[in-house]
Amino acid sequence: MKVIELKGLKKTYHLEKIDVPVLHGIDLEINQGEFVAIMGHSGSGKSTLLNILGLLDKSSEGSFKLAGIEVSKYTDNELASLRNRYIGFIFQQFNLLTKLTALENVSLPVIYSGSKDEKKHENPKKLLELVGLKDRMDHRPNEMSGGQQQRVAIARSLINKPLVIFADEPTGNLDTKSTKEIINILKKLNESGITIVMVTHEPDLTAYATRTITVQDGLIVSDQSSNGFKESKKKNNAQSFTHKAFSISRIKDYFIQASRSLVGNKMRSVLSILGVMIGVASLISMLAVGTGAQKAIEEQVAGLGSNLLMVRPGMAQSGGISAETGSRMRLYHEDIEDLRRNVPGIAGITGYANGRVQVVAGGRNYNTRMEGVSVDYSQMRNSVPSSGRFFTELENTEKKRVVLLGKTVVKEIFGSEDFNPIGEYVKINRIDFQVIGILPIKGSSGFRDEDDKVIMPLNTAMYRVAGMDHLDNMDIQVKEDADMQEVSERITQRLLFTHRFDPSDVSAVRVRNMAEIQETMSSMASAFSLLLGAIAFISLLVGGIGIMNIMFVSVSERTKEIGLRKAIGANNADILFQFIIESIVVCCAGGIMGILFGAGGAIAISKIAGWTTSVTLFSIVLAFCFSAFTGLIFGVWPARKASLLNPIEALRHD
Ligand code: ADP
Ligand code: MG
């Protein structure tokens, strides 16, 4: 039974400019059970020949039958599968994976065999026992001597019950004692029926072989069989070869491999996870701030009702007969009564006199917003006191010193929100006021705490506290059945008339519709959240590019590992998936941590800055999908690069 048949095998390396012919037509037959030693000067082509025999490299010309199968036309993936099933390789450099234990190294080829069938492969522990490493199973390569490492490599080559073992100078890196041990193990394996082809420099070792071939300048120049070779009667299983490409059952192994390599390179993994985490966390928290602001603005605006007109003095443009020519129009207390009487369709009017005041009680001192308002304010702005009462029109005209407090003010002055201050006296800008009510809780409107204010009668505010004779502005509520536009125009005209402005000077007073204001505010809010989203998106993109960078480094760092995995039977898809899964795992881990940190950040922002934030399910799903997607996109490129590496070139990489 012939394990190997070569006819006219040639190999030429194609370099950039020149072709380097290395093998010039090799004819060779190797029978099952032989122990072939290949000798020759350095550079004569021994390794090239062995790599082709071991299916790690392809011939340029000629026929190659492995166990009767013509393999020279096989695809890369088919060759990977053949390597895994029928070939064991022992390298001069051992090529063990440093992050794995001896036992894991020995078991590695099983992953790529596509079959978990116990009968198809040897027991890895028994193999380690066989090579005398029973008590070293959990050691890693760097804890072992060269001889021990090579013994692990031999055990690995045996795991899938190979038809033939190729060894390229297996003792080249070992001292004499280890060399003896290794060659004896190989000898024993050969006696048990395994075909061995070994390249060696050392003439002594040919004594162990049953046949010695000498190669010179790419040709076989001598071929001597020695004593005592009996052809093995071991059954050849190669005929049953079927190529199995990708199988779902390997996915679990990909995850195991990926997590191994992530755990094995902790620093690198932590940094990449950190990159994604920061991206996702900022995406989540920025979206939370954005949507929170939008919601708060919408709620607040909706609470005002759409039948509200805001009246503000504008700037007069042209001269007139008025004493106020060329100056701002001023709104006075009298305007409220005048408009109520002369403009039809008005349901309520409140003037405003605003300012900041110092509130003092019981030794506590607090600075807050003051609003002097009319009685209508209570119903127009949904501000019926939660306890106590609103002030009356009489109290307003008599400039009574009564005040309503917002919840935040109660808490700051009296120490607790639950304190009932009604009837108590507080000093506002050194004037004594009696508290008559507490304002209903409004919450925060994005950036401003609506409960952080005090309200008092308009006249009291104007004449006693702020010391002003005019209003800041007015809100006018229009009757449900009235035409907003018409009422708005009438108000403008009436004010121009009473203040003796030119009727065409419409910019002297500005009357704005609540619906308009609502629109501007919500479009501002959505522009704001879009901006925040864009910033977060960019940070995630930067994180993704960081991952790609790290993946590229990892690919080039681990080129040797990729080469070895391919040598023992991993195909392109196996390598591709391992790397993609690594980056997806990194991104998902970063994604989940980012979501936690982002949500935490959003809560912290709302606690510290008092802004409304809202973490939506949508933003979580978006961030998570996006991070997984980043992992996929930015992982694919380096992974593809890794998967396309030629095994023998990858192995040579350092
Ligand atoms: P040996 O193992 O007998 O020392 P090799 O098979 O490694 O020799 O190399 C034989 C010849 O092929 C050498 O001249 C070497 O420079 C050349 N060679 C080997 N590998 C490559 C390659 N990848 N590209 C170009 N030339 C190569
Ligand atoms: Mg060599």
PDB file of C-alpha atoms in Angstrom, residues 518-654:
ATOM      1  CA  GLN A 518     -44.323  75.322  20.674  1.00  0.00           C
ATOM      2  CA  GLU A 519     -43.144  74.630  17.172  1.00  0.00           C
ATOM      3  CA  THR A 520     -39.881  76.515  17.506  1.00  0.00           C
ATOM      4  CA  MET A 521     -39.141  74.968  20.849  1.00  0.00           C
ATOM      5  CA  SER A 522     -39.743  71.396  19.785  1.00  0.00           C
ATOM      6  CA  SER A 523     -37.775  71.803  16.588  1.00  0.00           C
ATOM      7  CA  MET A 524     -34.949  73.248  18.664  1.00  0.00           C
ATOM      8  CA  ALA A 525     -35.165  70.340  21.041  1.00  0.00           C
ATOM      9  CA  SER A 526     -35.026  67.767  18.276  1.00  0.00           C
ATOM     10  CA  ALA A 527     -32.112  69.550  16.625  1.00  0.00           C
ATOM     11  CA  PHE A 528     -30.426  69.424  19.989  1.00  0.00           C
ATOM     12  CA  SER A 529     -30.915  65.680  20.418  1.00  0.00           C
ATOM     13  CA  LEU A 530     -29.838  65.088  16.828  1.00  0.00           C
ATOM     14  CA  LEU A 531     -26.628  66.962  17.547  1.00  0.00           C
ATOM     15  CA  LEU A 532     -25.971  64.948  20.679  1.00  0.00           C
ATOM     16  CA  GLY A 533     -26.711  61.745  18.781  1.00  0.00           C
ATOM     17  CA  ALA A 534     -24.238  62.732  16.085  1.00  0.00           C
ATOM     18  CA  ILE A 535     -21.522  63.371  18.637  1.00  0.00           C
ATOM     19  CA  ALA A 536     -22.180  60.000  20.229  1.00  0.00           C
ATOM     20  CA  PHE A 537     -22.214  58.304  16.856  1.00  0.00           C
ATOM     21  CA  ILE A 538     -18.799  59.734  16.093  1.00  0.00           C
ATOM     22  CA  SER A 539     -17.417  58.500  19.380  1.00  0.00           C
ATOM     23  CA  LEU A 540     -18.753  55.031  18.629  1.00  0.00           C
ATOM     24  CA  LEU A 541     -17.180  55.182  15.196  1.00  0.00           C
ATOM     25  CA  VAL A 542     -13.871  56.115  16.755  1.00  0.00           C
ATOM     26  CA  GLY A 543     -14.291  53.169  19.105  1.00  0.00           C
ATOM     27  CA  GLY A 544     -14.937  50.921  16.112  1.00  0.00           C
ATOM     28  CA  ILE A 545     -11.838  52.085  14.324  1.00  0.00           C
ATOM     29  CA  GLY A 546      -9.934  51.457  17.535  1.00  0.00           C
ATOM     30  CA  ILE A 547     -11.199  47.898  17.495  1.00  0.00           C
ATOM     31  CA  MET A 548     -10.183  47.473  13.892  1.00  0.00           C
ATOM     32  CA  ASN A 549      -6.745  48.724  14.780  1.00  0.00           C
ATOM     33  CA  ILE A 550      -6.454  46.342  17.692  1.00  0.00           C
ATOM     34  CA  MET A 551      -7.757  43.490  15.553  1.00  0.00           C
ATOM     35  CA  PHE A 552      -5.135  44.221  12.913  1.00  0.00           C
ATOM     36  CA  VAL A 553      -2.413  44.233  15.520  1.00  0.00           C
ATOM     37  CA  SER A 554      -3.813  41.045  16.903  1.00  0.00           C
ATOM     38  CA  VAL A 555      -3.821  39.432  13.470  1.00  0.00           C
ATOM     39  CA  SER A 556      -0.215  40.301  12.789  1.00  0.00           C
ATOM     40  CA  GLU A 557       0.792  39.377  16.323  1.00  0.00           C
ATOM     41  CA  ARG A 558      -0.847  36.041  15.900  1.00  0.00           C
ATOM     42  CA  THR A 559       0.114  35.225  12.341  1.00  0.00           C
ATOM     43  CA  LYS A 560       2.097  32.267  13.604  1.00  0.00           C
ATOM     44  CA  GLU A 561      -0.888  31.008  15.525  1.00  0.00           C
ATOM     45  CA  ILE A 562      -3.029  31.327  12.417  1.00  0.00           C
ATOM     46  CA  GLY A 563      -0.419  29.401  10.453  1.00  0.00           C
ATOM     47  CA  LEU A 564      -0.403  26.620  12.995  1.00  0.00           C
ATOM     48  CA  ARG A 565      -4.185  26.429  13.153  1.00  0.00           C
ATOM     49  CA  LYS A 566      -4.252  26.126   9.399  1.00  0.00           C
ATOM     50  CA  ALA A 567      -1.486  23.521   9.434  1.00  0.00           C
ATOM     51  CA  ILE A 568      -3.494  21.314  11.748  1.00  0.00           C
ATOM     52  CA  GLY A 569      -6.619  21.634   9.651  1.00  0.00           C
ATOM     53  CA  ALA A 570      -8.407  24.933  10.194  1.00  0.00           C
ATOM     54  CA  ASN A 571      -9.878  26.210   6.943  1.00  0.00           C
ATOM     55  CA  ASN A 572     -10.436  29.814   5.926  1.00  0.00           C
ATOM     56  CA  ALA A 573     -13.912  29.961   7.401  1.00  0.00           C
ATOM     57  CA  ASP A 574     -12.657  28.648  10.724  1.00  0.00           C
ATOM     58  CA  ILE A 575     -10.108  31.434  11.036  1.00  0.00           C
ATOM     59  CA  LEU A 576     -12.531  34.066   9.753  1.00  0.00           C
ATOM     60  CA  PHE A 577     -15.173  33.064  12.276  1.00  0.00           C
ATOM     61  CA  GLN A 578     -12.773  32.899  15.169  1.00  0.00           C
ATOM     62  CA  PHE A 579     -11.633  36.461  14.575  1.00  0.00           C
ATOM     63  CA  ILE A 580     -15.078  37.833  13.839  1.00  0.00           C
ATOM     64  CA  ILE A 581     -16.465  36.245  16.961  1.00  0.00           C
ATOM     65  CA  GLU A 582     -13.612  37.689  18.964  1.00  0.00           C
ATOM     66  CA  SER A 583     -14.468  41.172  17.856  1.00  0.00           C
ATOM     67  CA  ILE A 584     -18.192  40.631  18.296  1.00  0.00           C
ATOM     68  CA  VAL A 585     -17.616  39.368  21.813  1.00  0.00           C
ATOM     69  CA  VAL A 586     -15.498  42.448  22.542  1.00  0.00           C
ATOM     70  CA  CYS A 587     -18.156  44.734  21.134  1.00  0.00           C
ATOM     71  CA  CYS A 588     -21.034  43.077  22.906  1.00  0.00           C
ATOM     72  CA  ALA A 589     -19.193  43.082  26.214  1.00  0.00           C
ATOM     73  CA  GLY A 590     -18.342  46.740  25.637  1.00  0.00           C
ATOM     74  CA  GLY A 591     -21.916  47.340  24.514  1.00  0.00           C
ATOM     75  CA  ILE A 592     -23.491  45.857  27.624  1.00  0.00           C
ATOM     76  CA  MET A 593     -21.116  47.687  29.938  1.00  0.00           C
ATOM     77  CA  GLY A 594     -21.639  50.849  27.919  1.00  0.00           C
ATOM     78  CA  ILE A 595     -25.416  50.550  28.321  1.00  0.00           C
ATOM     79  CA  LEU A 596     -25.039  50.180  32.085  1.00  0.00           C
ATOM     80  CA  PHE A 597     -22.616  53.074  32.339  1.00  0.00           C
ATOM     81  CA  GLY A 598     -24.641  55.211  29.923  1.00  0.00           C
ATOM     82  CA  ALA A 599     -27.872  54.658  31.855  1.00  0.00           C
ATOM     83  CA  GLY A 600     -26.017  55.322  35.101  1.00  0.00           C
ATOM     84  CA  GLY A 601     -24.552  58.466  33.567  1.00  0.00           C
ATOM     85  CA  ALA A 602     -27.992  59.647  32.489  1.00  0.00           C
ATOM     86  CA  ILE A 603     -29.307  59.177  36.018  1.00  0.00           C
ATOM     87  CA  ALA A 604     -26.261  60.959  37.423  1.00  0.00           C
ATOM     88  CA  ILE A 605     -26.776  63.881  35.028  1.00  0.00           C
ATOM     89  CA  SER A 606     -30.396  64.237  36.064  1.00  0.00           C
ATOM     90  CA  LYS A 607     -29.409  64.096  39.753  1.00  0.00           C
ATOM     91  CA  ILE A 608     -26.480  66.473  39.556  1.00  0.00           C
ATOM     92  CA  ALA A 609     -27.532  68.973  36.898  1.00  0.00           C
ATOM     93  CA  GLY A 610     -31.257  68.622  37.505  1.00  0.00           C
ATOM     94  CA  TRP A 611     -31.958  68.020  33.819  1.00  0.00           C
ATOM     95  CA  THR A 612     -34.653  65.667  32.739  1.00  0.00           C
ATOM     96  CA  THR A 613     -33.081  62.615  31.121  1.00  0.00           C
ATOM     97  CA  SER A 614     -34.875  59.696  29.617  1.00  0.00           C
ATOM     98  CA  VAL A 615     -33.211  56.386  28.691  1.00  0.00           C
ATOM     99  CA  THR A 616     -35.466  54.825  26.111  1.00  0.00           C
ATOM    100  CA  LEU A 617     -35.595  51.178  25.110  1.00  0.00           C
ATOM    101  CA  PHE A 618     -35.016  52.382  21.584  1.00  0.00           C
ATOM    102  CA  SER A 619     -31.685  53.960  22.486  1.00  0.00           C
ATOM    103  CA  ILE A 620     -30.586  50.788  24.306  1.00  0.00           C
ATOM    104  CA  VAL A 621     -31.490  48.573  21.374  1.00  0.00           C
ATOM    105  CA  LEU A 622     -29.875  51.031  18.991  1.00  0.00           C
ATOM    106  CA  ALA A 623     -26.650  51.213  20.986  1.00  0.00           C
ATOM    107  CA  PHE A 624     -26.455  47.465  21.415  1.00  0.00           C
ATOM    108  CA  CYS A 625     -27.117  46.675  17.761  1.00  0.00           C
ATOM    109  CA  PHE A 626     -24.734  49.351  16.739  1.00  0.00           C
ATOM    110  CA  SER A 627     -21.932  48.031  18.911  1.00  0.00           C
ATOM    111  CA  ALA A 628     -22.460  44.463  17.678  1.00  0.00           C
ATOM    112  CA  PHE A 629     -22.552  45.808  14.159  1.00  0.00           C
ATOM    113  CA  THR A 630     -19.350  47.795  14.698  1.00  0.00           C
ATOM    114  CA  GLY A 631     -17.692  44.616  15.895  1.00  0.00           C
ATOM    115  CA  LEU A 632     -18.812  42.798  12.794  1.00  0.00           C
ATOM    116  CA  ILE A 633     -17.877  45.514  10.323  1.00  0.00           C
ATOM    117  CA  PHE A 634     -14.563  46.436  11.847  1.00  0.00           C
ATOM    118  CA  GLY A 635     -13.718  42.855  12.681  1.00  0.00           C
ATOM    119  CA  VAL A 636     -14.363  41.420   9.223  1.00  0.00           C
ATOM    120  CA  TRP A 637     -11.533  43.130   7.448  1.00  0.00           C
ATOM    121  CA  PRO A 638      -8.714  42.000   9.737  1.00  0.00           C
ATOM    122  CA  ALA A 639     -10.345  38.602  10.069  1.00  0.00           C
ATOM    123  CA  ARG A 640     -10.451  38.172   6.326  1.00  0.00           C
ATOM    124  CA  LYS A 641      -6.844  39.173   6.076  1.00  0.00           C
ATOM    125  CA  ALA A 642      -6.016  36.540   8.670  1.00  0.00           C
ATOM    126  CA  SER A 643      -8.060  33.825   7.001  1.00  0.00           C
ATOM    127  CA  LEU A 644      -6.405  34.242   3.620  1.00  0.00           C
ATOM    128  CA  LEU A 645      -2.874  33.730   4.914  1.00  0.00           C
ATOM    129  CA  ASN A 646      -0.947  30.856   3.426  1.00  0.00           C
ATOM    130  CA  PRO A 647      -0.208  28.446   6.296  1.00  0.00           C
ATOM    131  CA  ILE A 648       3.467  27.986   5.585  1.00  0.00           C
ATOM    132  CA  GLU A 649       4.148  31.689   5.192  1.00  0.00           C
ATOM    133  CA  ALA A 650       2.164  32.450   8.316  1.00  0.00           C
ATOM    134  CA  LEU A 651       4.191  29.895  10.252  1.00  0.00           C
ATOM    135  CA  ARG A 652       7.417  31.521   9.131  1.00  0.00           C
ATOM    136  CA  HIS A 653       6.215  34.905  10.418  1.00  0.00           C
ATOM    137  CA  ASP A 654       7.697  36.179  13.642  1.00  0.00           C
TER     138      ASP A 654
END
